[in-house]
Structures are given as C-alpha cells and as structure tokens.
Amino acid sequence: MKRLIITYNQNCNLKCKFCYIDFHYQKIEDKTNEIVAKAIEYGFDIITFGGGDSFSKKTFRTACKLAKENNIITHVDTNAKAINDSDIDYINQYVDLLGISLDAIGEDYDKFRESKNLFQKVDLIIKKLEEKINIPIKINTIVTKLNSHNISEIGDYIMKFKNIKRWSLYQFFPLSVARKEKDKYEISEYDFDLLTQHLNINKPNLNVELFKFKDRVDGYLFCDEQGFIYTNSINGNYEKLYSIFDKDFKNKTDNIKGKINPKTIHRYK
Ligand code: SF4
C-alpha cells in the first residue's frame, strides 16, 4: 500500500450538518507524529491529512513536516478556518497539494457551513497562496440539493486563479451520521450528472473530478489520529479493523488489499 489517509475523527472546528464523520469528542492522545513515523518505516509514499481542518490540530504541523522531510508526498485537506499568516510559508515548504473546501460563494457559503465569514477566509487564503507561492490547490465541493444552484458560480470563481489545478465535486454521501439529514441534502445521481455535465469550464489546466456516491462507498481505508485503521461498509457504517501500531500491521494490510478500491490507494501520484 502506498497512500495513507489520516482522518481526524475526534472533533472538527465546523459542525456541517451534511458531514458523514461520526466524531466521538472523547479525550484522546493524538498520535499523528508517531503515525507518520510508522508510515515512513512502512514505505508509504503519499499521506493525505484529511479534513475538516488539519491546521486546527496541534500535532499536524510537525507531523506533515516530518513526512515531507522524509520524501513523502503530502496532501492536506482543510476548511481554511485555522490557517494563519505564518502557515502560508509553512504550506510553501511542506505541502505538495492543498485541498480547500468550497461549496458556494459569498454569504451562501457561510450559511451552507453555518460559519460566519468563512468565505472571506477561504478567499483570503487562496489569494495569499496565489500571490506568494505556486503550490497546487484542489477545491473540494460537496454537491447537495441545497447548494446545487451555487455550483456554476464556484466554477467561475475557480477560473480566476491559476494555482487551482483540480476541482473535486462529490455527490452528497448519506453515510453514517449524514443519513439523518438525507432528506434535506440528498441529490439524485441524475441531477448530479445533469448539473456537472452543464458546467461551463474553460480552463485548460484544470482537472475536474466527479465522485458519485455509488463509486465511493466500498473499500475506503483510513487511519484516525490514534492510529486505528477503519474501512466503510456499503451501508455507510464504519468498521474498526486494527491499528497502525500493531506488530503485524503489514500482514493485516496485505490481507485486506483485495477489499480496497485501488483508486484511493494511488490517487495524487
Ligand atoms: S469541515 Fe468537513 S469534517 Fe468538519 S464538520 Fe464540516 S464536513 Fe465535517
């Protein structure tokens, strides 16, 4: 296995109602630095530090630096809320691909994620990154029934920036806790196809990726900040498998390889 996906499932600095991560909010020991040390030992070559917001986690900056200094490709997802001024230089040095969430423009976005001035913050960070550095940015958009009318506007916004190289559009996933909000957010595959087929994107170096719920549900393996490895079932439930700190981690991982979607292993290489 080449790519390790770290997903923080203790808490998040936003409380998006469409989120499918079942945060446990318990007091834990964050072992992200130790997890990265294991990833180096096991020869992983890509680490994705997943959102909500990696920058809000105390250990993230040292862990990502450790990965980069050991020649691991670092992909970091964030909602941008906890990125501060000094992080612009940090990103320049230690991040290979920065994924930023954006599901609408202006106040519509603040309402969608129920966070005041969130769009302003995202816009500021993207502009600062564009001015100073050339790290590729990936925009992550959740497409739901509620923001389907905002999607083309996001496309117009993305076209203004030369360092936005990838736009990933995810059909709302009614997984885990997000099933409670299914009626409010669910968008049919037909509507998702219709909407994405009519995007008028005229930016030659922009890679647009579409993720349908049915493509995403099986074989997604991730590690939480305590080192526990999970996968998800077709019904959207998470299953705890074993730990990255287990002595036989490599064997256990080799044994479940057939169940893991290869797309999630080699993405971003
Ligand atoms: S920012 Fe992402 S991880 Fe955090 S609550 Fe919102 S959707 Fe979930």
PDB file of C-alpha atoms and ligand atoms in Angstrom:
ATOM      1  CA  MET A   1       0.000   0.000   0.000  1.00  0.00           C
ATOM      2  CA  LYS A   2       1.329   3.414  -0.938  1.00  0.00           C
ATOM      3  CA  ARG A   3      -1.089   6.022   0.367  1.00  0.00           C
ATOM      4  CA  LEU A   4      -2.068   6.595   3.982  1.00  0.00           C
ATOM      5  CA  ILE A   5      -5.212   8.639   4.628  1.00  0.00           C
ATOM      6  CA  ILE A   6      -5.358  10.207   8.081  1.00  0.00           C
ATOM      7  CA  THR A   7      -8.894  11.249   9.047  1.00  0.00           C
ATOM      8  CA  TYR A   8      -9.367  13.161  12.269  1.00  0.00           C
ATOM      9  CA  ASN A   9     -12.475  11.756  13.919  1.00  0.00           C
ATOM     10  CA  GLN A  10     -12.210  13.273  17.404  1.00  0.00           C
ATOM     11  CA  ASN A  11     -13.808  16.616  16.523  1.00  0.00           C
ATOM     12  CA  CYS A  12     -13.861  19.394  13.920  1.00  0.00           C
ATOM     13  CA  ASN A  13     -13.866  23.186  14.102  1.00  0.00           C
ATOM     14  CA  LEU A  14     -17.062  23.245  11.987  1.00  0.00           C
ATOM     15  CA  LYS A  15     -20.344  21.418  12.519  1.00  0.00           C
ATOM     16  CA  CYS A  16     -21.598  20.858   8.976  1.00  0.00           C
ATOM     17  CA  LYS A  17     -24.943  19.068   9.028  1.00  0.00           C
ATOM     18  CA  PHE A  18     -24.129  17.103   5.860  1.00  0.00           C
ATOM     19  CA  CYS A  19     -20.889  15.683   7.338  1.00  0.00           C
ATOM     20  CA  TYR A  20     -20.616  11.895   7.459  1.00  0.00           C
ATOM     21  CA  ILE A  21     -17.811  11.698  10.030  1.00  0.00           C
ATOM     22  CA  ASP A  22     -19.145  10.401  13.317  1.00  0.00           C
ATOM     23  CA  PHE A  23     -16.970  12.471  15.688  1.00  0.00           C
ATOM     24  CA  HIS A  24     -16.587  10.856  19.119  1.00  0.00           C
ATOM     25  CA  TYR A  25     -15.459  14.002  21.070  1.00  0.00           C
ATOM     26  CA  GLN A  26     -13.598  11.888  23.629  1.00  0.00           C
ATOM     27  CA  LYS A  27     -10.341  12.814  25.239  1.00  0.00           C
ATOM     28  CA  ILE A  28      -7.614  11.019  23.318  1.00  0.00           C
ATOM     29  CA  GLU A  29      -3.897  11.012  22.789  1.00  0.00           C
ATOM     30  CA  ASP A  30      -3.205  12.434  19.350  1.00  0.00           C
ATOM     31  CA  LYS A  31      -0.508  10.199  17.848  1.00  0.00           C
ATOM     32  CA  THR A  32      -0.217  11.804  14.408  1.00  0.00           C
ATOM     33  CA  ASN A  33       3.577  12.231  14.708  1.00  0.00           C
ATOM     34  CA  GLU A  34       4.002   8.561  15.659  1.00  0.00           C
ATOM     35  CA  ILE A  35       1.659   7.527  12.821  1.00  0.00           C
ATOM     36  CA  VAL A  36       3.807   9.413  10.312  1.00  0.00           C
ATOM     37  CA  ALA A  37       6.936   7.755  11.750  1.00  0.00           C
ATOM     38  CA  LYS A  38       5.257   4.369  11.123  1.00  0.00           C
ATOM     39  CA  ALA A  39       4.273   5.438   7.595  1.00  0.00           C
ATOM     40  CA  ILE A  40       7.955   6.231   6.906  1.00  0.00           C
ATOM     41  CA  GLU A  41       9.007   2.850   8.313  1.00  0.00           C
ATOM     42  CA  TYR A  42       6.413   1.034   6.162  1.00  0.00           C
ATOM     43  CA  GLY A  43       7.391   2.878   2.989  1.00  0.00           C
ATOM     44  CA  PHE A  44       4.177   4.797   2.291  1.00  0.00           C
ATOM     45  CA  ASP A  45       4.824   7.397  -0.347  1.00  0.00           C
ATOM     46  CA  ILE A  46       1.751   9.639  -0.006  1.00  0.00           C
ATOM     47  CA  ILE A  47       0.000  10.858   3.123  1.00  0.00           C
ATOM     48  CA  THR A  48      -3.347  12.616   2.953  1.00  0.00           C
ATOM     49  CA  PHE A  49      -4.063  14.631   6.077  1.00  0.00           C
ATOM     50  CA  GLY A  50      -7.842  14.748   5.878  1.00  0.00           C
ATOM     51  CA  GLY A  51     -10.251  17.489   6.722  1.00  0.00           C
ATOM     52  CA  GLY A  52     -12.241  19.123   8.349  1.00  0.00           C
ATOM     53  CA  ASP A  53      -9.228  21.198   9.183  1.00  0.00           C
ATOM     54  CA  SER A  54      -5.786  19.669   9.628  1.00  0.00           C
ATOM     55  CA  PHE A  55      -4.470  23.120  10.599  1.00  0.00           C
ATOM     56  CA  SER A  56      -6.653  23.108  13.725  1.00  0.00           C
ATOM     57  CA  LYS A  57      -4.823  20.052  15.083  1.00  0.00           C
ATOM     58  CA  LYS A  58      -1.869  20.606  17.425  1.00  0.00           C
ATOM     59  CA  THR A  59       0.299  17.850  16.005  1.00  0.00           C
ATOM     60  CA  PHE A  60      -0.433  18.417  12.332  1.00  0.00           C
ATOM     61  CA  ARG A  61       2.370  20.866  11.525  1.00  0.00           C
ATOM     62  CA  THR A  62       5.172  18.730  12.997  1.00  0.00           C
ATOM     63  CA  ALA A  63       3.713  15.546  11.502  1.00  0.00           C
ATOM     64  CA  CYS A  64       3.382  16.966   7.992  1.00  0.00           C
ATOM     65  CA  LYS A  65       6.906  18.454   8.190  1.00  0.00           C
ATOM     66  CA  LEU A  66       8.256  15.046   9.255  1.00  0.00           C
ATOM     67  CA  ALA A  67       6.534  13.402   6.293  1.00  0.00           C
ATOM     68  CA  LYS A  68       7.834  15.942   3.783  1.00  0.00           C
ATOM     69  CA  GLU A  69      11.380  15.781   5.143  1.00  0.00           C
ATOM     70  CA  ASN A  70      11.254  12.040   4.553  1.00  0.00           C
ATOM     71  CA  ASN A  71      10.269  12.448   0.921  1.00  0.00           C
ATOM     72  CA  ILE A  72       6.605  11.553   1.385  1.00  0.00           C
ATOM     73  CA  ILE A  73       4.175  13.434  -0.861  1.00  0.00           C
ATOM     74  CA  THR A  74       1.921  15.473   1.429  1.00  0.00           C
ATOM     75  CA  HIS A  75      -1.684  16.185   0.555  1.00  0.00           C
ATOM     76  CA  VAL A  76      -3.548  18.295   3.111  1.00  0.00           C
ATOM     77  CA  ASP A  77      -7.292  18.984   3.284  1.00  0.00           C
ATOM     78  CA  THR A  78      -8.643  21.979   5.162  1.00  0.00           C
ATOM     79  CA  ASN A  79     -11.708  24.174   5.505  1.00  0.00           C
ATOM     80  CA  ALA A  80      -9.159  27.032   5.882  1.00  0.00           C
ATOM     81  CA  LYS A  81     -10.637  28.212   9.175  1.00  0.00           C
ATOM     82  CA  ALA A  82      -7.496  27.630  11.272  1.00  0.00           C
ATOM     83  CA  ILE A  83      -4.879  28.648   8.670  1.00  0.00           C
ATOM     84  CA  ASN A  84      -2.920  31.613   9.987  1.00  0.00           C
ATOM     85  CA  ASP A  85      -0.496  34.051   8.309  1.00  0.00           C
ATOM     86  CA  SER A  86       2.625  32.048   9.111  1.00  0.00           C
ATOM     87  CA  ASP A  87       1.055  28.965   7.536  1.00  0.00           C
ATOM     88  CA  ILE A  88       1.465  30.444   4.054  1.00  0.00           C
ATOM     89  CA  ASP A  89       5.249  29.896   4.272  1.00  0.00           C
ATOM     90  CA  TYR A  90       4.663  26.563   6.010  1.00  0.00           C
ATOM     91  CA  ILE A  91       2.461  25.396   3.109  1.00  0.00           C
ATOM     92  CA  ASN A  92       5.116  26.509   0.660  1.00  0.00           C
ATOM     93  CA  GLN A  93       7.713  24.348   2.369  1.00  0.00           C
ATOM     94  CA  TYR A  94       5.858  21.249   3.444  1.00  0.00           C
ATOM     95  CA  VAL A  95       2.625  20.774   1.466  1.00  0.00           C
ATOM     96  CA  ASP A  96       2.553  19.292  -2.047  1.00  0.00           C
ATOM     97  CA  LEU A  97      -1.181  19.599  -2.662  1.00  0.00           C
ATOM     98  CA  LEU A  98      -3.610  21.694  -0.624  1.00  0.00           C
ATOM     99  CA  GLY A  99      -7.308  20.762  -0.717  1.00  0.00           C
ATOM    100  CA  ILE A 100      -9.677  23.559   0.308  1.00  0.00           C
ATOM    101  CA  SER A 101     -13.422  23.081   0.853  1.00  0.00           C
ATOM    102  CA  LEU A 102     -15.755  25.398  -1.037  1.00  0.00           C
ATOM    103  CA  ASP A 103     -19.428  24.635  -1.684  1.00  0.00           C
ATOM    104  CA  ALA A 104     -20.844  28.072  -2.570  1.00  0.00           C
ATOM    105  CA  ILE A 105     -19.722  31.685  -2.969  1.00  0.00           C
ATOM    106  CA  GLY A 106     -20.072  34.612  -0.527  1.00  0.00           C
ATOM    107  CA  GLU A 107     -22.744  34.555   2.179  1.00  0.00           C
ATOM    108  CA  ASP A 108     -24.341  31.468   0.668  1.00  0.00           C
ATOM    109  CA  TYR A 109     -21.210  29.586   1.675  1.00  0.00           C
ATOM    110  CA  ASP A 110     -21.281  30.948   5.247  1.00  0.00           C
ATOM    111  CA  LYS A 111     -24.904  29.817   5.521  1.00  0.00           C
ATOM    112  CA  PHE A 112     -24.223  26.430   3.974  1.00  0.00           C
ATOM    113  CA  ARG A 113     -21.475  25.633   6.516  1.00  0.00           C
ATOM    114  CA  GLU A 114     -23.059  27.752   9.280  1.00  0.00           C
ATOM    115  CA  SER A 115     -19.854  29.701   9.862  1.00  0.00           C
ATOM    116  CA  LYS A 116     -19.669  33.492   9.781  1.00  0.00           C
ATOM    117  CA  ASN A 117     -17.097  34.989   7.372  1.00  0.00           C
ATOM    118  CA  LEU A 118     -15.926  31.573   6.221  1.00  0.00           C
ATOM    119  CA  PHE A 119     -16.000  32.510   2.538  1.00  0.00           C
ATOM    120  CA  GLN A 120     -13.993  35.659   3.288  1.00  0.00           C
ATOM    121  CA  LYS A 121     -11.357  33.499   4.995  1.00  0.00           C
ATOM    122  CA  VAL A 122     -11.175  30.971   2.161  1.00  0.00           C
ATOM    123  CA  ASP A 123     -10.947  33.760  -0.413  1.00  0.00           C
ATOM    124  CA  LEU A 124      -8.166  35.498   1.544  1.00  0.00           C
ATOM    125  CA  ILE A 125      -6.126  32.300   1.850  1.00  0.00           C
ATOM    126  CA  ILE A 126      -6.498  31.407  -1.834  1.00  0.00           C
ATOM    127  CA  LYS A 127      -5.425  34.943  -2.810  1.00  0.00           C
ATOM    128  CA  LYS A 128      -2.418  34.866  -0.467  1.00  0.00           C
ATOM    129  CA  LEU A 129      -1.353  31.498  -1.819  1.00  0.00           C
ATOM    130  CA  GLU A 130      -1.704  32.746  -5.385  1.00  0.00           C
ATOM    131  CA  GLU A 131       0.403  35.850  -4.648  1.00  0.00           C
ATOM    132  CA  LYS A 132       3.232  34.131  -2.855  1.00  0.00           C
ATOM    133  CA  ILE A 133       3.583  30.542  -3.876  1.00  0.00           C
ATOM    134  CA  ASN A 134       2.905  28.020  -6.524  1.00  0.00           C
ATOM    135  CA  ILE A 135       1.569  25.056  -4.552  1.00  0.00           C
ATOM    136  CA  PRO A 136      -1.284  23.456  -6.485  1.00  0.00           C
ATOM    137  CA  ILE A 137      -4.704  23.884  -4.902  1.00  0.00           C
ATOM    138  CA  LYS A 138      -7.564  21.434  -5.129  1.00  0.00           C
ATOM    139  CA  ILE A 139     -11.087  22.696  -4.439  1.00  0.00           C
ATOM    140  CA  ASN A 140     -13.371  20.166  -2.715  1.00  0.00           C
ATOM    141  CA  THR A 141     -17.080  20.738  -3.290  1.00  0.00           C
ATOM    142  CA  ILE A 142     -19.923  18.755  -1.730  1.00  0.00           C
ATOM    143  CA  VAL A 143     -22.877  18.865  -4.108  1.00  0.00           C
ATOM    144  CA  THR A 144     -26.246  18.643  -2.367  1.00  0.00           C
ATOM    145  CA  LYS A 145     -29.833  19.586  -3.090  1.00  0.00           C
ATOM    146  CA  LEU A 146     -29.309  22.797  -1.079  1.00  0.00           C
ATOM    147  CA  ASN A 147     -26.293  24.205  -2.948  1.00  0.00           C
ATOM    148  CA  SER A 148     -26.866  22.754  -6.436  1.00  0.00           C
ATOM    149  CA  HIS A 149     -27.666  26.257  -7.743  1.00  0.00           C
ATOM    150  CA  ASN A 150     -24.287  27.553  -6.463  1.00  0.00           C
ATOM    151  CA  ILE A 151     -22.051  25.135  -8.348  1.00  0.00           C
ATOM    152  CA  SER A 152     -21.598  27.036 -11.614  1.00  0.00           C
ATOM    153  CA  GLU A 153     -20.653  30.148  -9.611  1.00  0.00           C
ATOM    154  CA  ILE A 154     -17.870  28.167  -7.933  1.00  0.00           C
ATOM    155  CA  GLY A 155     -16.622  27.233 -11.408  1.00  0.00           C
ATOM    156  CA  ASP A 156     -16.485  30.941 -12.359  1.00  0.00           C
ATOM    157  CA  TYR A 157     -14.573  31.680  -9.163  1.00  0.00           C
ATOM    158  CA  ILE A 158     -12.059  28.877  -9.723  1.00  0.00           C
ATOM    159  CA  MET A 159     -11.295  30.112 -13.235  1.00  0.00           C
ATOM    160  CA  LYS A 160      -9.817  33.326 -11.782  1.00  0.00           C
ATOM    161  CA  PHE A 161      -6.917  31.508 -10.107  1.00  0.00           C
ATOM    162  CA  LYS A 162      -4.004  29.954 -11.912  1.00  0.00           C
ATOM    163  CA  ASN A 163      -2.846  27.806  -8.982  1.00  0.00           C
ATOM    164  CA  ILE A 164      -6.202  26.000  -8.634  1.00  0.00           C
ATOM    165  CA  LYS A 165      -5.348  22.856 -10.592  1.00  0.00           C
ATOM    166  CA  ARG A 166      -8.024  20.419  -9.506  1.00  0.00           C
ATOM    167  CA  TRP A 167     -11.738  20.628  -8.710  1.00  0.00           C
ATOM    168  CA  SER A 168     -13.279  17.614  -7.000  1.00  0.00           C
ATOM    169  CA  LEU A 169     -17.064  17.510  -6.898  1.00  0.00           C
ATOM    170  CA  TYR A 170     -18.602  14.968  -4.515  1.00  0.00           C
ATOM    171  CA  GLN A 171     -22.231  13.963  -4.679  1.00  0.00           C
ATOM    172  CA  PHE A 172     -23.616  14.180  -1.109  1.00  0.00           C
ATOM    173  CA  PHE A 173     -22.877  10.889   0.661  1.00  0.00           C
ATOM    174  CA  PRO A 174     -25.661   9.735   3.004  1.00  0.00           C
ATOM    175  CA  LEU A 175     -23.140   7.797   5.074  1.00  0.00           C
ATOM    176  CA  SER A 176     -23.062   7.227   8.802  1.00  0.00           C
ATOM    177  CA  VAL A 177     -24.400  10.286  10.728  1.00  0.00           C
ATOM    178  CA  ALA A 178     -25.200  12.146   7.489  1.00  0.00           C
ATOM    179  CA  ARG A 179     -28.076   9.707   6.955  1.00  0.00           C
ATOM    180  CA  LYS A 180     -30.061  11.760   9.496  1.00  0.00           C
ATOM    181  CA  GLU A 181     -30.009  14.707   7.065  1.00  0.00           C
ATOM    182  CA  LYS A 182     -30.656  12.688   3.930  1.00  0.00           C
ATOM    183  CA  ASP A 183     -33.978  14.351   3.059  1.00  0.00           C
ATOM    184  CA  LYS A 184     -32.506  17.816   3.290  1.00  0.00           C
ATOM    185  CA  TYR A 185     -29.299  17.267   1.311  1.00  0.00           C
ATOM    186  CA  GLU A 186     -29.635  14.235  -0.917  1.00  0.00           C
ATOM    187  CA  ILE A 187     -29.228  14.852  -4.642  1.00  0.00           C
ATOM    188  CA  SER A 188     -30.038  12.125  -7.152  1.00  0.00           C
ATOM    189  CA  GLU A 189     -27.418  10.714  -9.482  1.00  0.00           C
ATOM    190  CA  TYR A 190     -29.481  12.043 -12.405  1.00  0.00           C
ATOM    191  CA  ASP A 191     -29.433  15.620 -11.022  1.00  0.00           C
ATOM    192  CA  PHE A 192     -25.721  15.359 -10.171  1.00  0.00           C
ATOM    193  CA  ASP A 193     -24.966  14.222 -13.744  1.00  0.00           C
ATOM    194  CA  LEU A 194     -27.128  16.942 -15.255  1.00  0.00           C
ATOM    195  CA  LEU A 195     -25.515  19.640 -13.177  1.00  0.00           C
ATOM    196  CA  THR A 196     -21.938  18.540 -13.755  1.00  0.00           C
ATOM    197  CA  GLN A 197     -22.466  17.997 -17.490  1.00  0.00           C
ATOM    198  CA  HIS A 198     -23.524  21.618 -17.884  1.00  0.00           C
ATOM    199  CA  LEU A 199     -20.584  23.214 -16.106  1.00  0.00           C
ATOM    200  CA  ASN A 200     -19.007  25.707 -18.419  1.00  0.00           C
ATOM    201  CA  ILE A 201     -15.350  25.324 -17.513  1.00  0.00           C
ATOM    202  CA  ASN A 202     -12.868  26.958 -19.787  1.00  0.00           C
ATOM    203  CA  LYS A 203      -9.560  26.449 -18.020  1.00  0.00           C
ATOM    204  CA  PRO A 204      -7.184  24.123 -19.885  1.00  0.00           C
ATOM    205  CA  ASN A 205      -5.055  23.011 -16.923  1.00  0.00           C
ATOM    206  CA  LEU A 206      -7.954  22.392 -14.534  1.00  0.00           C
ATOM    207  CA  ASN A 207      -8.573  18.744 -13.719  1.00  0.00           C
ATOM    208  CA  VAL A 208     -12.276  18.289 -12.841  1.00  0.00           C
ATOM    209  CA  GLU A 209     -13.029  15.073 -10.916  1.00  0.00           C
ATOM    210  CA  LEU A 210     -16.545  13.804 -10.247  1.00  0.00           C
ATOM    211  CA  PHE A 211     -17.299  11.430  -7.363  1.00  0.00           C
ATOM    212  CA  LYS A 212     -20.659   9.763  -7.243  1.00  0.00           C
ATOM    213  CA  PHE A 213     -21.925   8.180  -4.060  1.00  0.00           C
ATOM    214  CA  LYS A 214     -22.074   4.754  -5.701  1.00  0.00           C
ATOM    215  CA  ASP A 215     -18.365   4.977  -6.695  1.00  0.00           C
ATOM    216  CA  ARG A 216     -17.209   5.968  -3.253  1.00  0.00           C
ATOM    217  CA  VAL A 217     -18.850   3.581  -0.838  1.00  0.00           C
ATOM    218  CA  ASP A 218     -16.707   0.474  -0.891  1.00  0.00           C
ATOM    219  CA  GLY A 219     -13.138  -0.123   0.165  1.00  0.00           C
ATOM    220  CA  TYR A 220     -12.070   3.195   1.588  1.00  0.00           C
ATOM    221  CA  LEU A 221      -9.361   2.678   4.211  1.00  0.00           C
ATOM    222  CA  PHE A 222      -8.285   5.351   6.648  1.00  0.00           C
ATOM    223  CA  CYS A 223      -6.409   5.873   9.896  1.00  0.00           C
ATOM    224  CA  ASP A 224      -7.622   8.092  12.742  1.00  0.00           C
ATOM    225  CA  GLU A 225      -5.343  10.244  14.882  1.00  0.00           C
ATOM    226  CA  GLN A 226      -4.937   7.417  17.426  1.00  0.00           C
ATOM    227  CA  GLY A 227      -3.675   5.040  14.742  1.00  0.00           C
ATOM    228  CA  PHE A 228      -6.827   2.921  14.351  1.00  0.00           C
ATOM    229  CA  ILE A 229      -7.486   1.712  10.820  1.00  0.00           C
ATOM    230  CA  TYR A 230     -11.077   1.758   9.571  1.00  0.00           C
ATOM    231  CA  THR A 231     -12.982   0.869   6.461  1.00  0.00           C
ATOM    232  CA  ASN A 232     -16.532   1.642   5.454  1.00  0.00           C
ATOM    233  CA  SER A 233     -19.272  -0.806   4.504  1.00  0.00           C
ATOM    234  CA  ILE A 234     -21.624  -0.453   1.560  1.00  0.00           C
ATOM    235  CA  ASN A 235     -24.302   0.702   4.026  1.00  0.00           C
ATOM    236  CA  GLY A 236     -22.172   3.569   5.229  1.00  0.00           C
ATOM    237  CA  ASN A 237     -21.108   2.134   8.573  1.00  0.00           C
ATOM    238  CA  TYR A 238     -17.507   2.360   9.671  1.00  0.00           C
ATOM    239  CA  GLU A 239     -15.719  -0.748  10.793  1.00  0.00           C
ATOM    240  CA  LYS A 240     -12.666  -0.560  13.047  1.00  0.00           C
ATOM    241  CA  LEU A 241     -10.098  -3.073  11.751  1.00  0.00           C
ATOM    242  CA  TYR A 242      -6.749  -2.882  13.567  1.00  0.00           C
ATOM    243  CA  SER A 243      -4.026  -0.385  14.456  1.00  0.00           C
ATOM    244  CA  ILE A 244      -1.053   1.005  12.554  1.00  0.00           C
ATOM    245  CA  PHE A 245       0.923   0.243  15.719  1.00  0.00           C
ATOM    246  CA  ASP A 246       0.147  -3.493  15.580  1.00  0.00           C
ATOM    247  CA  LYS A 247       3.275  -5.584  15.088  1.00  0.00           C
ATOM    248  CA  ASP A 248       1.649  -7.426  12.162  1.00  0.00           C
ATOM    249  CA  PHE A 249       0.214  -4.255  10.561  1.00  0.00           C
ATOM    250  CA  LYS A 250       1.843  -5.033   7.214  1.00  0.00           C
ATOM    251  CA  ASN A 251       0.419  -8.569   7.045  1.00  0.00           C
ATOM    252  CA  LYS A 252      -3.025  -7.412   8.091  1.00  0.00           C
ATOM    253  CA  THR A 253      -2.966  -4.706   5.433  1.00  0.00           C
ATOM    254  CA  ASP A 254      -1.751  -7.122   2.741  1.00  0.00           C
ATOM    255  CA  ASN A 255      -4.584  -9.482   3.651  1.00  0.00           C
ATOM    256  CA  ILE A 256      -7.321  -6.934   3.025  1.00  0.00           C
ATOM    257  CA  LYS A 257      -5.832  -5.445  -0.159  1.00  0.00           C
ATOM    258  CA  GLY A 258      -8.499  -7.058  -2.345  1.00  0.00           C
ATOM    259  CA  LYS A 259     -11.220  -5.145  -0.488  1.00  0.00           C
ATOM    260  CA  ILE A 260      -9.672  -1.728  -1.033  1.00  0.00           C
ATOM    261  CA  ASN A 261     -10.572   0.400  -4.007  1.00  0.00           C
ATOM    262  CA  PRO A 262      -7.243   0.897  -5.890  1.00  0.00           C
ATOM    263  CA  LYS A 263      -8.359   4.407  -6.857  1.00  0.00           C
ATOM    264  CA  THR A 264      -7.985   5.513  -3.237  1.00  0.00           C
ATOM    265  CA  ILE A 265      -4.522   3.979  -2.914  1.00  0.00           C
ATOM    266  CA  HIS A 266      -2.735   5.673  -5.798  1.00  0.00           C
ATOM    267  CA  ARG A 267      -4.627   8.947  -6.193  1.00  0.00           C
ATOM    268  CA  TYR A 268      -2.486  12.128  -6.497  1.00  0.00           C
ATOM    269  CA  LYS A 269       0.692  10.332  -7.538  1.00  0.00           C
TER     270      LYS A 269
HETATM  271  S1  SF4 B   1     -15.495  20.785   7.866  1.00  0.00           S
HETATM  272 FE1  SF4 B   1     -15.580  18.761   6.922  1.00  0.00          FE
HETATM  273  S2  SF4 B   1     -15.075  17.340   8.587  1.00  0.00           S
HETATM  274 FE2  SF4 B   1     -15.626  19.298   9.545  1.00  0.00          FE
HETATM  275  S3  SF4 B   1     -17.800  19.111  10.030  1.00  0.00           S
HETATM  276 FE3  SF4 B   1     -17.627  20.105   8.010  1.00  0.00          FE
HETATM  277  S4  SF4 B   1     -17.737  18.418   6.510  1.00  0.00           S
HETATM  278 FE4  SF4 B   1     -17.291  17.507   8.536  1.00  0.00          FE
END
